[in-house]
Coordinates of C-alpha atoms and ligand atoms in Angstrom, one line a residue:
Chain A
M1 CA 69.9 -28.0 74.7
T2 CA 66.3 -28.1 73.7
R3 CA 64.6 -24.8 72.5
R4 CA 62.4 -25.2 75.3
R5 CA 64.8 -25.2 77.9
M6 CA 66.7 -22.4 76.4
F7 CA 63.5 -20.4 76.3
F8 CA 63.0 -21.1 79.9
K9 CA 66.6 -20.4 80.7
M10 CA 66.3 -17.0 79.4
V11 CA 62.7 -16.3 81.1
M12 CA 64.0 -17.2 84.3
S13 CA 67.0 -15.5 84.3
S14 CA 65.7 -12.4 83.1
L15 CA 62.7 -12.5 86.1
I16 CA 65.4 -13.8 88.7
R17 CA 68.3 -11.4 88.0
R18 CA 65.9 -8.3 87.2
R19 CA 63.9 -9.4 90.2
S20 CA 63.4 -6.0 91.9
R21 CA 62.2 -4.7 88.5
M22 CA 59.1 -7.2 88.4
L23 CA 58.6 -7.3 92.1
V24 CA 56.0 -4.4 91.6
A25 CA 54.2 -6.6 89.0
L26 CA 54.3 -9.7 91.0
L27 CA 52.7 -7.8 94.0
A28 CA 50.0 -6.5 91.6
V29 CA 49.1 -10.1 90.5
T30 CA 49.4 -11.5 94.0
I31 CA 47.1 -8.7 95.5
G32 CA 44.7 -9.4 92.5
A33 CA 45.0 -13.2 93.1
T34 CA 44.3 -12.8 97.0
V35 CA 41.3 -10.5 96.9
F36 CA 39.7 -12.7 94.0
L37 CA 40.1 -16.1 95.7
G38 CA 39.3 -14.4 98.9
M39 CA 36.1 -13.0 97.5
A40 CA 35.1 -16.0 95.5
S41 CA 35.5 -18.0 98.5
V42 CA 33.4 -15.4 100.5
Y43 CA 30.9 -15.5 97.5
Y44 CA 30.8 -19.2 97.4
D45 CA 30.1 -19.5 100.9
I46 CA 27.5 -16.7 101.4
P47 CA 24.5 -18.6 100.4
Q48 CA 25.5 -21.1 102.9
Q49 CA 26.7 -19.1 105.8
M50 CA 23.6 -16.5 105.2
G51 CA 21.4 -19.2 104.7
R52 CA 22.2 -20.6 108.2
E53 CA 22.4 -17.4 109.9
M54 CA 19.1 -16.2 108.6
R55 CA 17.5 -19.4 109.3
A56 CA 18.8 -19.3 112.8
Y57 CA 17.3 -16.1 113.3
G58 CA 13.7 -17.5 112.7
A59 CA 12.1 -20.6 111.6
N60 CA 10.9 -21.2 108.1
M61 CA 8.5 -23.7 108.8
V62 CA 6.2 -23.7 112.0
L63 CA 4.1 -26.6 112.9
V64 CA 0.7 -26.0 114.4
P65 CA -2.1 -28.4 115.7
S66 CA -4.6 -29.7 113.2
G67 CA -8.2 -29.0 114.3
S68 CA -9.3 -27.2 117.0
E69 CA -7.0 -28.3 119.7
G70 CA -4.6 -26.1 121.6
L71 CA -1.7 -28.3 121.8
L72 CA 0.2 -30.9 119.7
A73 CA 1.9 -34.0 120.7
L74 CA 5.6 -33.8 120.2
D75 CA 5.4 -37.4 119.1
E76 CA 3.4 -36.3 116.3
A77 CA 5.9 -33.4 115.6
A78 CA 8.8 -35.9 115.8
K79 CA 7.2 -37.8 112.9
A80 CA 7.2 -34.5 110.9
E81 CA 10.8 -34.0 111.5
A82 CA 11.5 -37.6 110.7
S83 CA 10.2 -37.0 107.1
V84 CA 12.5 -34.0 106.5
P85 CA 15.3 -35.3 104.1
Q86 CA 18.6 -36.3 105.7
G87 CA 20.7 -33.2 106.7
K88 CA 18.2 -30.7 105.7
L89 CA 16.9 -30.1 109.4
V90 CA 18.7 -27.4 110.9
G91 CA 17.1 -27.4 114.2
A92 CA 13.2 -28.0 115.7
T93 CA 12.1 -26.1 118.7
P94 CA 9.0 -26.5 120.8
F95 CA 7.1 -23.7 122.1
R96 CA 4.4 -23.9 124.7
Y97 CA 2.3 -21.0 125.5
E98 CA 0.7 -20.8 129.0
T99 CA -1.0 -17.7 131.2
M100 CA 0.1 -17.6 134.6
Y101 CA -1.1 -14.8 137.1
Y102 CA 1.4 -12.1 138.4
H103 CA -0.9 -10.1 141.1
L104 CA -3.9 -11.0 139.4
Q105 CA -2.3 -10.0 136.2
G106 CA -1.9 -12.7 133.5
L107 CA 1.4 -13.0 131.7
T108 CA 2.2 -15.1 128.9
V109 CA 4.6 -17.8 129.9
V110 CA 6.8 -19.5 127.0
G111 CA 8.0 -23.1 127.7
T112 CA 10.7 -24.1 125.4
N113 CA 13.9 -25.8 124.7
M114 CA 16.4 -23.3 126.2
D115 CA 19.6 -24.7 124.6
N116 CA 17.9 -24.6 121.0
V117 CA 16.8 -21.1 121.7
R118 CA 20.0 -20.0 122.7
K119 CA 21.7 -20.9 119.7
T120 CA 19.0 -19.9 117.3
S121 CA 19.0 -16.3 119.0
P122 CA 22.7 -15.3 119.3
Y123 CA 21.3 -11.8 118.8
W124 CA 19.0 -11.6 122.0
Q125 CA 20.7 -9.4 124.6
I126 CA 20.4 -11.0 127.9
Q127 CA 21.3 -9.0 131.3
G128 CA 22.0 -11.7 133.7
D129 CA 22.1 -15.1 132.8
W130 CA 20.1 -17.9 131.1
P131 CA 18.2 -20.3 133.3
Q132 CA 20.3 -23.2 135.1
R133 CA 18.6 -23.9 138.3
E134 CA 15.7 -25.3 139.3
M135 CA 12.9 -22.5 139.3
E136 CA 14.7 -20.0 137.4
V137 CA 13.1 -18.4 134.5
M138 CA 14.0 -15.3 132.4
V139 CA 11.7 -12.4 131.8
G140 CA 11.4 -10.1 129.0
T141 CA 12.5 -6.4 129.2
D142 CA 9.0 -5.1 129.2
I143 CA 7.8 -7.2 131.8
S144 CA 11.1 -6.4 133.9
E145 CA 10.2 -2.5 133.6
N146 CA 6.5 -2.8 134.3
A147 CA 6.9 -5.3 137.3
R148 CA 10.7 -4.2 138.7
L149 CA 11.9 -7.6 138.1
Y150 CA 15.9 -7.9 137.6
S151 CA 18.1 -10.5 137.4
G152 CA 18.5 -12.0 141.0
S153 CA 14.8 -11.1 142.1
S154 CA 12.1 -13.4 143.3
F155 CA 8.6 -13.2 142.4
E156 CA 5.5 -15.5 142.6
M157 CA 3.2 -16.7 140.0
E158 CA -0.1 -18.4 140.3
I159 CA -0.7 -21.5 137.9
V160 CA -3.7 -22.8 136.4
Q161 CA -3.5 -26.4 136.1
A162 CA -5.1 -28.4 133.7
D163 CA -7.9 -29.9 136.1
G164 CA -8.4 -26.1 136.8
K165 CA -6.7 -26.3 140.5
R166 CA -4.8 -23.2 141.2
E167 CA -1.2 -23.2 142.9
K168 CA 1.4 -20.3 143.9
K169 CA 4.7 -21.0 143.1
E170 CA 8.0 -18.9 143.8
F171 CA 10.6 -18.1 140.7
R172 CA 14.0 -16.6 140.7
V173 CA 14.8 -14.4 137.7
S174 CA 18.2 -15.5 135.9
G175 CA 18.3 -12.8 133.7
V176 CA 16.2 -10.2 131.8
V177 CA 16.0 -10.6 127.6
R178 CA 15.8 -7.7 125.1
S179 CA 15.0 -9.4 121.8
G180 CA 13.1 -6.3 120.1
G181 CA 10.4 -9.0 119.4
P182 CA 7.6 -10.4 121.6
E183 CA 9.5 -12.2 123.9
D184 CA 9.9 -8.8 125.6
G185 CA 6.9 -9.4 126.8
F186 CA 7.0 -13.1 127.8
V187 CA 8.3 -14.9 130.7
L188 CA 10.3 -17.9 129.4
M189 CA 11.3 -21.2 131.1
P190 CA 12.5 -24.3 130.2
L191 CA 9.7 -26.5 128.9
A192 CA 10.5 -29.2 131.5
L193 CA 9.6 -26.9 134.3
M194 CA 6.3 -25.8 132.5
E195 CA 5.2 -29.7 132.0
K196 CA 6.3 -30.0 135.9
L197 CA 4.0 -27.0 136.9
A198 CA 1.0 -27.1 134.5
G199 CA 0.8 -30.6 133.6
N200 CA -0.1 -32.2 130.0
E201 CA 3.4 -33.4 129.6
G202 CA 4.7 -34.2 125.9
K203 CA 3.0 -31.4 124.2
A204 CA 3.7 -27.8 122.7
S205 CA 1.8 -25.1 121.1
I206 CA 4.0 -24.9 118.0
V207 CA 7.2 -26.5 116.9
E208 CA 9.2 -24.1 114.8
M209 CA 11.7 -25.7 112.3
S210 CA 14.5 -24.4 110.4
I211 CA 14.7 -26.3 107.1
A212 CA 17.6 -26.0 104.6
G213 CA 16.2 -25.5 101.0
N214 CA 14.5 -23.1 98.5
S215 CA 10.8 -22.2 98.8
A216 CA 9.6 -24.8 96.2
E217 CA 11.4 -27.7 98.2
L218 CA 9.7 -26.1 101.6
E219 CA 6.4 -26.1 99.6
S220 CA 6.4 -29.7 98.6
L221 CA 7.6 -30.8 101.8
A222 CA 5.1 -29.0 103.7
E223 CA 2.5 -31.0 101.5
K224 CA 4.2 -34.2 102.4
I225 CA 4.2 -33.4 106.1
Q226 CA 0.6 -32.5 105.9
H227 CA -0.2 -35.7 104.2
E228 CA 2.0 -38.1 106.1
V229 CA 1.1 -36.5 109.6
P230 CA -2.2 -35.5 109.7
A231 CA -2.3 -34.3 113.2
V232 CA 0.0 -31.6 112.6
T233 CA -0.3 -28.8 110.1
P234 CA 2.9 -27.1 108.8
R235 CA 2.9 -23.3 107.9
L236 CA 5.7 -21.7 105.9
V237 CA 7.5 -18.4 107.0
K238 CA 7.5 -16.6 103.8
R239 CA 8.9 -13.4 105.1
I240 CA 12.5 -14.7 106.1
M241 CA 13.2 -16.5 103.2
N242 CA 12.3 -13.5 100.9
S243 CA 14.7 -11.5 103.0
E244 CA 17.2 -13.9 102.9
A245 CA 17.0 -13.8 99.4
S246 CA 17.3 -10.2 98.8
V247 CA 20.2 -9.7 101.4
L248 CA 22.3 -12.3 99.4
G249 CA 21.3 -10.8 96.1
K250 CA 22.8 -7.6 97.5
L251 CA 25.7 -8.9 99.0
Q252 CA 26.7 -10.7 95.8
V253 CA 26.4 -7.7 93.5
L254 CA 28.9 -6.0 96.1
V255 CA 31.4 -9.1 96.0
Y256 CA 31.0 -8.9 92.1
L257 CA 31.8 -5.1 91.9
V258 CA 34.7 -5.1 94.3
T259 CA 36.3 -8.0 92.6
A260 CA 36.0 -6.3 88.9
I261 CA 37.7 -3.2 90.4
V262 CA 40.4 -5.3 92.1
L263 CA 41.0 -7.0 88.8
F264 CA 41.0 -3.8 86.5
L265 CA 43.6 -2.3 89.5
T266 CA 45.7 -5.3 88.9
M267 CA 45.6 -4.9 85.3
I268 CA 46.7 -1.3 85.2
G269 CA 49.5 -2.5 87.7
V270 CA 50.8 -5.4 85.5
G271 CA 50.1 -3.2 82.2
T272 CA 52.4 -0.2 83.4
T273 CA 55.1 -2.2 84.8
M274 CA 55.3 -4.2 81.7
M275 CA 55.2 -0.9 79.7
T276 CA 58.2 0.1 81.8
V277 CA 59.9 -3.0 81.3
V278 CA 59.7 -3.0 77.5
M279 CA 60.9 0.7 77.2
E280 CA 63.8 -0.2 79.7
R281 CA 64.7 -3.0 77.5
R282 CA 64.3 -1.5 74.0
K283 CA 68.4 -2.0 73.5
E284 CA 67.7 -5.8 74.4
I285 CA 65.1 -5.8 72.0
G286 CA 66.8 -4.2 69.4
L287 CA 69.9 -6.5 69.9
K288 CA 67.9 -9.9 69.8
K289 CA 66.5 -8.4 66.4
A290 CA 69.6 -7.6 65.0
I291 CA 71.1 -11.0 65.7
G292 CA 68.2 -12.4 64.2
A293 CA 65.2 -12.9 66.8
E294 CA 61.8 -13.0 64.9
N295 CA 59.0 -10.7 66.5
R296 CA 57.3 -13.8 67.6
S297 CA 60.3 -15.0 69.6
I298 CA 60.4 -11.5 71.3
V299 CA 56.7 -11.7 72.2
G300 CA 56.9 -15.0 73.2
E301 CA 59.7 -14.2 75.6
F302 CA 58.0 -11.5 76.9
L303 CA 54.6 -13.5 77.3
G304 CA 56.8 -16.2 79.0
E305 CA 58.1 -13.8 81.6
S306 CA 54.2 -12.5 82.2
L307 CA 53.2 -16.1 82.3
A308 CA 55.7 -16.9 85.0
L309 CA 54.8 -14.1 86.8
A310 CA 51.1 -14.9 86.9
I311 CA 51.7 -18.4 88.0
V312 CA 53.9 -17.3 90.9
G313 CA 51.7 -14.5 91.7
G314 CA 48.6 -16.5 91.5
I315 CA 50.1 -19.1 94.0
L316 CA 50.9 -16.9 96.4
G317 CA 47.7 -15.0 96.0
I318 CA 45.9 -18.4 96.4
F319 CA 47.7 -18.9 99.7
G320 CA 47.0 -15.2 100.8
G321 CA 43.2 -15.3 99.7
Y322 CA 42.9 -18.4 101.8
F323 CA 43.9 -16.5 105.0
F324 CA 42.1 -13.4 103.9
S325 CA 38.7 -15.2 103.3
Q326 CA 39.3 -17.3 106.4
A327 CA 39.7 -13.8 108.5
V328 CA 36.5 -12.5 106.7
S329 CA 34.7 -15.4 107.3
M330 CA 35.7 -15.8 111.0
S331 CA 35.0 -12.2 111.9
V332 CA 31.6 -12.0 109.7
F333 CA 30.2 -15.5 110.3
G334 CA 32.2 -16.6 113.1
R335 CA 33.1 -19.9 111.0
S336 CA 35.9 -21.3 109.1
V337 CA 35.8 -21.7 105.1
S338 CA 37.5 -24.4 103.4
M339 CA 39.7 -24.3 100.3
H340 CA 37.3 -25.3 97.1
V341 CA 39.3 -26.7 94.2
P342 CA 37.1 -25.2 91.7
I343 CA 37.8 -21.8 93.1
V344 CA 41.5 -22.4 93.5
L345 CA 41.3 -23.4 89.6
L346 CA 39.4 -20.3 88.8
T347 CA 41.7 -17.9 90.8
M348 CA 44.8 -19.4 88.8
V349 CA 43.1 -19.2 85.3
T350 CA 41.8 -15.5 86.3
S351 CA 45.2 -14.3 87.3
L352 CA 46.8 -15.9 83.8
A353 CA 44.3 -14.2 81.9
V354 CA 44.5 -10.7 83.6
T355 CA 48.3 -10.8 83.6
V356 CA 48.4 -11.6 79.9
L357 CA 45.7 -9.3 78.9
A358 CA 47.7 -6.5 80.7
S359 CA 51.0 -7.4 79.1
L360 CA 49.5 -7.8 75.5
M361 CA 49.7 -4.4 74.4
P362 CA 53.2 -3.4 75.9
V363 CA 54.6 -6.6 74.5
L364 CA 53.1 -6.0 71.1
R365 CA 54.9 -2.8 71.0
A366 CA 58.3 -4.3 72.0
T367 CA 58.1 -5.7 68.3
D368 CA 58.3 -1.9 67.0
V369 CA 61.8 -1.5 68.2
E370 CA 64.1 -1.2 65.4
P371 CA 67.1 -3.6 65.2
S372 CA 69.3 -0.4 63.9
I373 CA 69.2 1.2 67.3
V374 CA 72.2 -1.2 68.2
L375 CA 74.6 0.6 65.9
R376 CA 73.2 4.1 66.4
G377 CA 74.0 3.4 70.1
E378 CA 71.2 5.5 71.7
Chain B
M1 CA 86.4 -14.6 43.3
A2 CA 82.8 -14.0 43.2
N3 CA 81.2 -10.5 44.8
I4 CA 79.4 -11.4 48.1
L5 CA 78.3 -7.7 48.3
E6 CA 77.2 -5.3 46.0
L7 CA 75.8 -1.8 46.3
Q8 CA 74.5 -0.2 43.1
D9 CA 73.4 3.5 43.0
V10 CA 72.3 3.4 47.0
C11 CA 71.1 6.5 48.4
M12 CA 69.7 7.0 52.0
T13 CA 67.8 10.1 53.1
F14 CA 66.4 10.6 56.5
G15 CA 63.9 13.6 56.0
Q16 CA 66.1 16.4 54.6
V17 CA 69.5 14.6 55.6
K18 CA 71.0 12.9 52.6
A19 CA 73.1 10.5 54.4
L20 CA 74.2 8.4 51.6
Q21 CA 74.2 9.2 48.0
D22 CA 74.9 7.2 44.8
I23 CA 76.9 4.5 46.6
N24 CA 78.5 1.9 44.3
L25 CA 80.6 -0.9 45.8
S26 CA 81.5 -4.3 45.4
V27 CA 83.1 -6.4 48.0
R28 CA 84.8 -10.0 46.9
E29 CA 84.2 -13.2 49.2
G30 CA 87.2 -13.1 51.7
E31 CA 87.7 -9.6 51.2
W32 CA 88.6 -7.3 54.3
V33 CA 87.5 -3.7 53.9
A34 CA 87.7 -0.8 56.1
I35 CA 85.2 2.1 55.9
M36 CA 86.7 5.2 57.0
G37 CA 85.6 9.0 56.9
S38 CA 84.6 11.8 59.3
S39 CA 82.0 12.0 61.6
G40 CA 78.4 12.0 60.1
S41 CA 79.9 11.1 56.9
G42 CA 77.3 8.1 56.5
K43 CA 79.4 5.1 57.8
T44 CA 76.7 3.8 60.2
T45 CA 73.9 4.3 57.9
M46 CA 75.9 2.2 55.3
M47 CA 76.3 -0.8 57.9
N48 CA 72.8 -0.8 58.8
I49 CA 72.1 -1.0 55.1
I50 CA 74.6 -3.8 54.6
G51 CA 73.5 -5.6 57.7
C52 CA 69.8 -5.6 56.6
M53 CA 68.8 -3.6 59.6
N54 CA 67.3 -0.5 57.4
K55 CA 66.5 -0.4 53.8
A56 CA 67.9 1.8 51.6
T57 CA 65.7 4.6 50.2
S58 CA 66.7 4.0 46.7
G59 CA 69.2 1.6 44.7
T60 CA 70.1 -2.2 44.5
V61 CA 71.7 -4.2 47.5
I62 CA 72.7 -7.7 46.7
L63 CA 74.0 -9.8 49.6
D64 CA 75.4 -13.3 48.7
G65 CA 73.6 -13.4 45.7
E66 CA 70.1 -12.2 47.0
K67 CA 68.4 -8.9 46.3
I68 CA 67.9 -7.8 50.0
S69 CA 66.8 -4.4 48.8
R70 CA 63.4 -6.3 47.9
L71 CA 62.9 -8.1 50.7
N72 CA 60.2 -7.6 53.7
A73 CA 61.5 -7.1 57.3
K74 CA 60.6 -10.8 57.9
D75 CA 63.1 -12.0 55.5
L76 CA 65.4 -9.5 56.2
T77 CA 65.5 -11.0 59.9
A78 CA 66.2 -14.4 58.3
I79 CA 69.4 -13.0 56.4
R80 CA 70.5 -11.2 59.6
R81 CA 70.6 -14.3 61.6
D82 CA 71.7 -16.7 58.6
K83 CA 74.4 -14.4 56.9
I84 CA 75.5 -11.8 59.0
G85 CA 77.7 -11.3 62.1
L86 CA 77.5 -7.8 64.1
I87 CA 80.1 -6.5 66.1
F88 CA 79.3 -2.9 67.6
Q89 CA 81.3 0.0 69.3
Q90 CA 78.9 -0.4 72.5
F91 CA 78.9 -4.1 73.2
F92 CA 75.5 -5.1 73.8
L93 CA 75.1 -8.0 75.5
I94 CA 72.0 -9.2 77.4
S95 CA 72.7 -8.2 81.2
Y96 CA 70.8 -10.9 82.9
L97 CA 72.4 -13.8 81.0
T98 CA 76.0 -15.0 81.4
A99 CA 78.7 -14.9 79.0
V100 CA 78.2 -18.2 77.8
E101 CA 74.6 -17.9 77.6
N102 CA 75.0 -14.7 75.7
I103 CA 76.3 -16.8 72.8
M104 CA 73.7 -19.4 73.3
V105 CA 71.0 -17.0 72.6
A106 CA 72.4 -16.5 69.2
Q107 CA 72.5 -19.9 68.7
Y108 CA 69.0 -20.3 69.8
Y109 CA 67.6 -17.6 67.4
H110 CA 69.6 -19.2 64.6
S111 CA 68.8 -22.9 65.3
M112 CA 69.8 -25.0 68.3
A113 CA 71.6 -23.8 71.5
D114 CA 74.7 -25.8 72.0
E115 CA 76.5 -25.1 75.1
Q116 CA 79.6 -27.2 74.4
E117 CA 80.1 -25.2 70.8
A118 CA 79.4 -21.9 72.9
L119 CA 82.0 -23.0 75.2
E120 CA 84.4 -23.6 72.5
A121 CA 83.7 -20.1 71.0
L122 CA 84.5 -18.3 74.4
E123 CA 87.7 -20.6 74.5
R124 CA 88.8 -19.2 71.2
V125 CA 88.6 -15.7 72.1
G126 CA 90.4 -16.3 75.6
L127 CA 87.6 -16.2 77.7
G128 CA 87.1 -19.8 78.6
H129 CA 87.3 -19.0 82.3
R130 CA 84.9 -16.2 82.3
A131 CA 82.0 -18.2 80.8
R132 CA 79.7 -18.2 84.0
H133 CA 80.1 -14.6 84.6
L134 CA 77.8 -11.7 83.8
P135 CA 78.8 -8.9 81.3
R136 CA 78.9 -6.5 84.0
Q137 CA 81.6 -8.6 85.8
L138 CA 83.6 -8.6 82.4
S139 CA 85.9 -5.9 81.5
G140 CA 85.5 -3.8 78.3
G141 CA 87.9 -5.8 76.3
E142 CA 86.4 -9.0 77.5
Q143 CA 82.8 -7.7 76.6
Q144 CA 84.0 -7.1 73.2
R145 CA 85.6 -10.4 72.9
L146 CA 82.3 -11.8 73.8
C147 CA 80.5 -9.8 71.6
I148 CA 82.9 -10.9 68.6
A149 CA 82.4 -14.7 69.5
R150 CA 78.8 -14.3 69.5
A151 CA 79.0 -12.6 66.0
L152 CA 81.0 -15.5 64.9
I153 CA 79.0 -18.5 66.3
N154 CA 76.4 -18.9 63.6
H155 CA 79.6 -19.1 60.8
P156 CA 78.2 -15.9 59.2
K157 CA 79.2 -15.3 55.6
I158 CA 80.1 -11.6 56.2
I159 CA 81.2 -9.9 59.3
L160 CA 80.4 -6.3 60.0
A161 CA 82.1 -4.3 62.8
D162 CA 81.1 -0.6 63.4
E163 CA 84.1 0.9 65.5
P164 CA 85.1 -2.4 67.2
T165 CA 87.8 -0.9 68.9
G166 CA 86.3 2.4 69.7
N167 CA 86.1 2.0 73.5
L168 CA 89.2 -0.3 73.6
D169 CA 92.9 0.2 74.8
E170 CA 95.6 -0.4 72.6
A171 CA 96.2 -4.2 74.1
N172 CA 92.6 -5.0 73.7
Q173 CA 92.5 -3.4 70.2
N174 CA 95.7 -5.6 69.2
A175 CA 93.7 -8.6 70.7
V176 CA 90.8 -8.0 68.4
M177 CA 92.8 -7.3 65.4
D178 CA 94.3 -10.6 66.0
I179 CA 91.1 -12.1 66.2
F180 CA 90.3 -10.3 62.8
H181 CA 93.4 -11.5 60.9
Q182 CA 92.6 -15.2 61.9
L183 CA 89.3 -15.0 60.4
H184 CA 90.5 -13.3 57.4
K185 CA 93.0 -16.1 57.0
Q186 CA 90.3 -18.7 57.3
G187 CA 88.4 -16.7 54.5
S188 CA 85.8 -14.6 56.2
T189 CA 84.7 -11.6 54.6
I190 CA 85.0 -8.4 57.1
I191 CA 83.8 -4.8 56.7
V192 CA 85.1 -2.8 59.5
V193 CA 84.0 0.9 60.3
T194 CA 86.8 2.9 61.8
H195 CA 88.1 6.1 62.7
S196 CA 91.4 4.8 63.6
P197 CA 94.0 5.0 61.0
D198 CA 95.8 2.0 62.7
V199 CA 92.8 -0.4 62.6
G200 CA 92.3 0.7 59.1
S201 CA 95.8 -0.4 57.9
H202 CA 95.1 -3.9 58.8
A203 CA 92.5 -4.1 55.8
D204 CA 93.0 -5.1 52.5
R205 CA 91.3 -2.0 51.1
I206 CA 90.0 1.2 52.5
V207 CA 86.7 2.8 51.4
R208 CA 86.3 6.5 52.3
L209 CA 83.3 8.2 52.6
E210 CA 82.7 12.2 52.9
F211 CA 79.3 13.7 53.4
G212 CA 77.4 10.6 52.1
H213 CA 79.5 10.5 49.0
M214 CA 82.4 7.6 48.2
V215 CA 85.4 9.6 47.8
S216 CA 88.1 7.1 47.6
D217 CA 88.5 3.2 47.3
G218 CA 91.6 1.7 47.3
E219 CA 93.6 -1.4 47.3
K220 CA 96.2 -1.1 50.2
K221 CA 99.6 -1.9 49.2
A222 CA 100.9 -5.0 50.7
Ligands
ATP1 N1 67.9 7.9 62.1 C1 67.9 9.1 61.6 N2 67.6 10.0 61.2 C2 67.6 11.1 60.8 N3 69.3 11.4 60.6 C3 69.9 10.5 60.7 C4 69.4 9.0 61.3 N4 70.4 8.2 61.2 C5 71.5 9.0 60.8 N5 71.0 10.3 60.3 C6 72.1 11.3 59.8 O1 72.7 10.6 58.7 C7 74.1 11.2 58.8 C8 75.0 10.1 58.7 O2 75.2 9.5 60.2 P1 75.9 8.0 60.4 O3 75.5 7.8 61.5 O4 75.7 7.4 59.2 O5 77.3 8.5 60.6 P2 78.4 8.2 61.0 O6 79.5 8.3 59.7 O7 78.4 6.8 61.5 O8 79.3 9.2 62.2 P3 80.2 8.6 63.4 O9 81.5 8.5 62.9 O10 79.9 9.8 64.1 O11 79.5 7.3 64.1 C9 74.2 12.0 60.0 O12 73.9 13.3 59.5 C10 73.0 12.0 61.1 O13 72.6 12.9 61.7
MG2 MG1 78.6 5.6 63.2

């Protein structure tokens, strides 16, 4: 039998036949690896997830008409959208603002793509529903209070058409929106309905775009659009990108901290278990030395056991961590995460390093045992 | 025949306790020596020195031509591995390894684990049928025979046994003595520490210790 096979036999027999002893250490390694992989996965996905979330809460580039014109052509906006590199455009939503009159009082009415807004504004609180049928609109909460318009109410607004003609139309409130922003003072309707009522088809006041990329990329993209599509002027929305970065930074520090603490606790768990194991096995160590084992053989066997522990715990932790990060990501971001190979490898390496490091001191103490204890029969 | 073991003016002190004082002893190759004496007289201390597990406080120990009193811990380990077979009163076995694996561990530290040879060694001490059992599944006598098989597996120059029959009943004691007689016939050197005059009577020669001194050293009449 080769030396290596005998070594494996000793290490595995010790682990398997003494498993109740090693269970605590295995548990510590598994939990450590679970948290590590979970944290690393969330950490890895945070920039992407957060970026998407934050962009969803607001555009980071807005197209406005060049010159003094009040409206921009959606055709021109489409050209600008086309010059965004493949896959970087998260979304583009046109907004058209018109004034309509309710009992002689002017209201700002926004015509937009309701489906897009619904996707990009998941934090809006809606009482009632989004407009679905013909002549349905949503009103902001401020208008709702002032005019006593609620979900289901009907009301009339006077529309001033492009040629100056005035016309009264009856609308139905599908829902009341509370966004905490300017929408609370607006009436919202589908862009198509606005075009039908006020004319000027295929135009918008602004187009809000969400684009993936850092501020440098966005700036150069803005220059490119300015150059290629003179009819529109791109403006960057700086505020949101900055807050995105600072929230990200704080979250990442938190992840670092939690991971460091958990790894430290894992080390303590493994270290104390190995210390107990070495104390319990003093006679065995003495015996091995008495029959001629060298110190490095004894160190090797204990390290072999802790390596095996690290591998098993690491593998268990990788699966555990995958489900853990899946659960976190689902509940926090509503998205699933995928297994990233580099993270799996990193988890394995970390669990090996932490386990071996934690075992080192107890294992080196094993070599202090005197072989003469076997005759003394302590 | 040449001396395989020589102790010259060996002393061993533990703090205030003088466990051994001025011990002079020569053992020839192939001799069977019994060391006897009351409890605390220094027998185990002497075995630990001969067995290269402790170093004497002073004096010279020569084992198989080598001055072991001058060697460092690493070299002592090599001597234990290559020249000494140890048998103890408490049958120290590795609890998570089977009988045959316990023997293979000794082979492994010495040179090469060889299952076939280990099984044959078990067969010789009458444990062939117990090869795959764990130590806790063996009786005391069986455990001691397993220890003996392990001590002999690397063909040691000298066999050291400290109270090998201390925990055994008469039948098992006789079985162990039979094995020792066989080894003796094959030319092994055996040093046995014992309280039992019965066990001592099997030896060629009895050395008596009292309070760390050697008080008698006599060839036994045949
Ligand atoms: N490690 C030690 N530290 C201190 N004193 C020791 C140590 N080992 C042995 N002694 C002392 O040395 C003396 C001899 O002990 P030793 O174990 O050699 O006796 P022994 O003849 O084997 O006795 P027994 O028959 O009871 O086994 C005793 O007084 C003992 O207390
Ligand atoms: Mg003793």
